[in-house]
Tab-separated table of C-alpha atoms in Angstrom:
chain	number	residue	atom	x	y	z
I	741	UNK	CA	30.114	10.815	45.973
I	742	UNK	CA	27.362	10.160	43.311
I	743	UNK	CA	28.713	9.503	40.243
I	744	UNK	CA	25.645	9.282	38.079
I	745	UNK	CA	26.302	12.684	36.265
I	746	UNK	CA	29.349	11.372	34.323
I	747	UNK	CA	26.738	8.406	32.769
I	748	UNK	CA	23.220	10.754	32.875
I	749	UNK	CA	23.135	10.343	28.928
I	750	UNK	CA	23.570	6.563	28.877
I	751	UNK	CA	20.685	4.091	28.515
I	752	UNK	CA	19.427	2.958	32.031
I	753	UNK	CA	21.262	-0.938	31.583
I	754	UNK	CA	24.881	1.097	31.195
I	755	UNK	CA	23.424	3.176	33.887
I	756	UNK	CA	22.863	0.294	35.947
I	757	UNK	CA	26.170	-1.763	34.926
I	758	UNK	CA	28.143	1.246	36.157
I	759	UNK	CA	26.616	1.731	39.208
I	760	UNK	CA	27.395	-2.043	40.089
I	761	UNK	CA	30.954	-1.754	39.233
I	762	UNK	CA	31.460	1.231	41.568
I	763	UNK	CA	29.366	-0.139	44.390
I	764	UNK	CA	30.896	-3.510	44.084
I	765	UNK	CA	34.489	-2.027	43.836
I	766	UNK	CA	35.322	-3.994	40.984
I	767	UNK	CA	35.355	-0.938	38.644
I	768	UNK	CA	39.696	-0.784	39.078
I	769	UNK	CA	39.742	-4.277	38.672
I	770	UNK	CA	37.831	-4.110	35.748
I	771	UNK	CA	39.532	-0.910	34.556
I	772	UNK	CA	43.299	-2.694	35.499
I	773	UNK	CA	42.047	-5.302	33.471
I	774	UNK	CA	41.081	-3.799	30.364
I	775	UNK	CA	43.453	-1.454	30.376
I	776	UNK	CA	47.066	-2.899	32.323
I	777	UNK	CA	49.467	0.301	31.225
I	778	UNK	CA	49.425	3.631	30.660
I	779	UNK	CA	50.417	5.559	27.812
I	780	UNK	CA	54.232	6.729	27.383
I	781	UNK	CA	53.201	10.380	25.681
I	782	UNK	CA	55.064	12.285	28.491
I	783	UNK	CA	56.594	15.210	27.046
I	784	UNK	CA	55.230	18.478	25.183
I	785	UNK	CA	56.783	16.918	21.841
I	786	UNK	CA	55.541	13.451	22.198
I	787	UNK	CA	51.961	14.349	22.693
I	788	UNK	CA	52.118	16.743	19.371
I	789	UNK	CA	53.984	14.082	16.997
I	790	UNK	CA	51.096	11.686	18.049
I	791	UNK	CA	48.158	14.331	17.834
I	792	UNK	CA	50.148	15.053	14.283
I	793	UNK	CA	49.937	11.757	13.262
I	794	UNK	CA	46.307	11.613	13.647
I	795	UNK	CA	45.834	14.854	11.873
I	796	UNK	CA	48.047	13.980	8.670
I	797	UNK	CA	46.076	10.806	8.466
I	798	UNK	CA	42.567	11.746	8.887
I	799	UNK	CA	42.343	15.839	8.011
I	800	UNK	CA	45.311	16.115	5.611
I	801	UNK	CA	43.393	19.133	4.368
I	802	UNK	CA	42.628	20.461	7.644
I	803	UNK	CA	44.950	23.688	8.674
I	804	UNK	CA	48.246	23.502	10.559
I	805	UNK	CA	48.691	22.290	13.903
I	806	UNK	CA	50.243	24.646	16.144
I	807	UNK	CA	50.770	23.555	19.708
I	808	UNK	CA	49.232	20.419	21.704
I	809	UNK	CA	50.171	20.783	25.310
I	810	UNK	CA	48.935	18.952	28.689
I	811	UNK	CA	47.536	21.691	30.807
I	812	UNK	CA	45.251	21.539	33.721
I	813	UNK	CA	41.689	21.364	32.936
I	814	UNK	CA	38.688	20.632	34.815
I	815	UNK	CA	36.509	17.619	34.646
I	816	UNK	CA	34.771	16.060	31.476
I	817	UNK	CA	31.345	16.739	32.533
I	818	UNK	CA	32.109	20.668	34.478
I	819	UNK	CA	34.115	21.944	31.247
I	820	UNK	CA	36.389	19.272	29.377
I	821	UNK	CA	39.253	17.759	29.837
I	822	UNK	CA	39.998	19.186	25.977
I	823	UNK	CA	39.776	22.069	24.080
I	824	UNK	CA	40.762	23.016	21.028
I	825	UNK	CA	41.257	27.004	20.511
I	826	UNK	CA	41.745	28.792	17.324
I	827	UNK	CA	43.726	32.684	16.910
I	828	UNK	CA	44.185	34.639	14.230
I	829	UNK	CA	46.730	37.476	14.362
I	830	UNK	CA	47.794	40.128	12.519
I	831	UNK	CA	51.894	39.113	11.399
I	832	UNK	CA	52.945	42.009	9.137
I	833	UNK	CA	50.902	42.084	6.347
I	834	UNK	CA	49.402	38.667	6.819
I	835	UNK	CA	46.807	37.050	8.725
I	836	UNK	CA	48.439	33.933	10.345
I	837	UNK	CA	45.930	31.417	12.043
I	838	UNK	CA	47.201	29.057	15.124
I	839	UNK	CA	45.397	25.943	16.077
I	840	UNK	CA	45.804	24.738	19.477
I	841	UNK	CA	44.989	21.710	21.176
I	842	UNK	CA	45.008	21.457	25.267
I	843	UNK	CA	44.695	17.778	27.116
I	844	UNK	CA	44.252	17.937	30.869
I	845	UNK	CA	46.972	17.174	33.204
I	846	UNK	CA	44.395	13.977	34.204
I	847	UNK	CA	45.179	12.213	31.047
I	848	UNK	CA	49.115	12.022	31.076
I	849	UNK	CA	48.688	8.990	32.798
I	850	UNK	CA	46.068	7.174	31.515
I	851	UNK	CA	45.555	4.436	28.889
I	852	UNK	CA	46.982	5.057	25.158
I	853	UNK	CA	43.359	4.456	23.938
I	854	UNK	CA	41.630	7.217	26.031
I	855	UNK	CA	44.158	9.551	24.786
I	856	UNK	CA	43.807	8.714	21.561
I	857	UNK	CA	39.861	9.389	21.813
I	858	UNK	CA	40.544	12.711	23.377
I	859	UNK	CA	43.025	13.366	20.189
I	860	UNK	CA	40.430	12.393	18.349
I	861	UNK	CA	37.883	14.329	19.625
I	862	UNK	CA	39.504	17.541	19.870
I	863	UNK	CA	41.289	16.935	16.249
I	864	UNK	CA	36.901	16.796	14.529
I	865	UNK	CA	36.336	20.385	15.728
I	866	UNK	CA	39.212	21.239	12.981
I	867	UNK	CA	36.194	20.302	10.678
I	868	UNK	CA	32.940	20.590	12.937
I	869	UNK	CA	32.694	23.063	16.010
I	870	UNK	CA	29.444	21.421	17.236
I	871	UNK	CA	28.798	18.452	18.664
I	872	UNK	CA	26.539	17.644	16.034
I	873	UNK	CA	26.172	14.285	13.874
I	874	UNK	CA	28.470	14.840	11.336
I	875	UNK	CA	31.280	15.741	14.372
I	876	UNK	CA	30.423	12.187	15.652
I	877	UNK	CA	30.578	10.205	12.763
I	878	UNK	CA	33.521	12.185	11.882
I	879	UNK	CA	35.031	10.847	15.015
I	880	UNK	CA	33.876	7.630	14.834
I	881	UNK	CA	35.912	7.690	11.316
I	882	UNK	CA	39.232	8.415	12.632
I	883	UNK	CA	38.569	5.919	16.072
I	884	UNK	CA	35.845	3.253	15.420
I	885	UNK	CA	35.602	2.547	19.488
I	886	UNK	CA	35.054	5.813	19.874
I	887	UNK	CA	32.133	5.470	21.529
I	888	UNK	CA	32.941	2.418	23.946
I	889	UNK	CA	36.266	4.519	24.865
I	890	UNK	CA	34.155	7.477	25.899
I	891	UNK	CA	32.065	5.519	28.685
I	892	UNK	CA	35.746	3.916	29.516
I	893	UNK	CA	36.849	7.469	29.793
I	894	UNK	CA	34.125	8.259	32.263
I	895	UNK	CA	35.151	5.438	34.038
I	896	UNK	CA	38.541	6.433	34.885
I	897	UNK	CA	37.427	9.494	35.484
I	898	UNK	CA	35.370	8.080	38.501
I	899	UNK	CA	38.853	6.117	39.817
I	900	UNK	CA	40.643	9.502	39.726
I	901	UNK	CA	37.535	10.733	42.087
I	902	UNK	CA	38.097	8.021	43.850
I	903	UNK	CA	41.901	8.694	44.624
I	904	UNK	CA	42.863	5.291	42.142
I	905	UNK	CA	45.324	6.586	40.204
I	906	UNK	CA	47.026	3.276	40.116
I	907	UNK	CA	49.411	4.210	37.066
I	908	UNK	CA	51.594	6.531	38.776
């Protein structure tokens, strides 16, 4: 399988770099290297108090969190392996808003960092819907690697194609 649509947006070096890793199969021994464990967020509750964290840290202003759940999701570059959703519903006489955060199924066992990136991601469109530049630097704010943990995202992406889920 061609892999070249999770890295289309990168520079043609990165381009290059990953497509040596893969073809070389060094990419889980790089991966293994840089990354030995996986996270320990298994439960429901575990993954919220974390995303929680995050949120009273960075968007203490931001409105309530109301659920963050692993759920199945499709891949990063199809539809996300994120989403945050937003309801409003009528509760007597009030208006009560819910925010929601989903993380795909894929992620419960991979590194702490790529997690965290996800968390972070999902947690800017509390503040920014778009992808735009203020959404980036936004995340960049809250996760300074943010970038370098996307590509690495990408990358495990490609082992989980590649049946290497070698955390489990």
């Amino acid at each position: 399988m061609d892999f070249k649509h999770y890295f289309q947006h990168y520079p043609e070096n990165i381009q290059q770099q990953v497509s040596q890793l893969i073809n070389s199969n060094q990419l889980a021994t790089y991966f293994k290297n840089k990354y030995p464990t996986p996270h320990q967020l298994r439960s429901q509750k575990q993954l919220f108090e974390y995303t929680n964290e995050f949120k009273q840290r960075y968007l203490k202003n931001a409105p309530k969190l109301s659920n963050v759940a692993y759920k199945k999701q499709k891949d990063l570059v199809k539809n996300a392996l994120g989403t945050h959703t937003f309801k409003s519903q009528q509760h007597g006489g009030k208006l009560k808003a819910k925010h929601e955060i989903a993380i795909a199924d894929q992620l419960k066992y991979a590194p702490e960092p790529l997690l965290r990136l996800l968390v972070v991601h999902e947690l800017a469109h509390f503040k920014e819907k778009d992808h735009n530049k203020a959404f980036y630097q936004l995340c960049c704010h809250m996760e300074p690697e943010y970038h370098q943990l996307e590509l690495d995202l990408r990358l495990f992406l490609v082992l989980q194609h590649q049946a290497m889920s070698f955390y489990e």
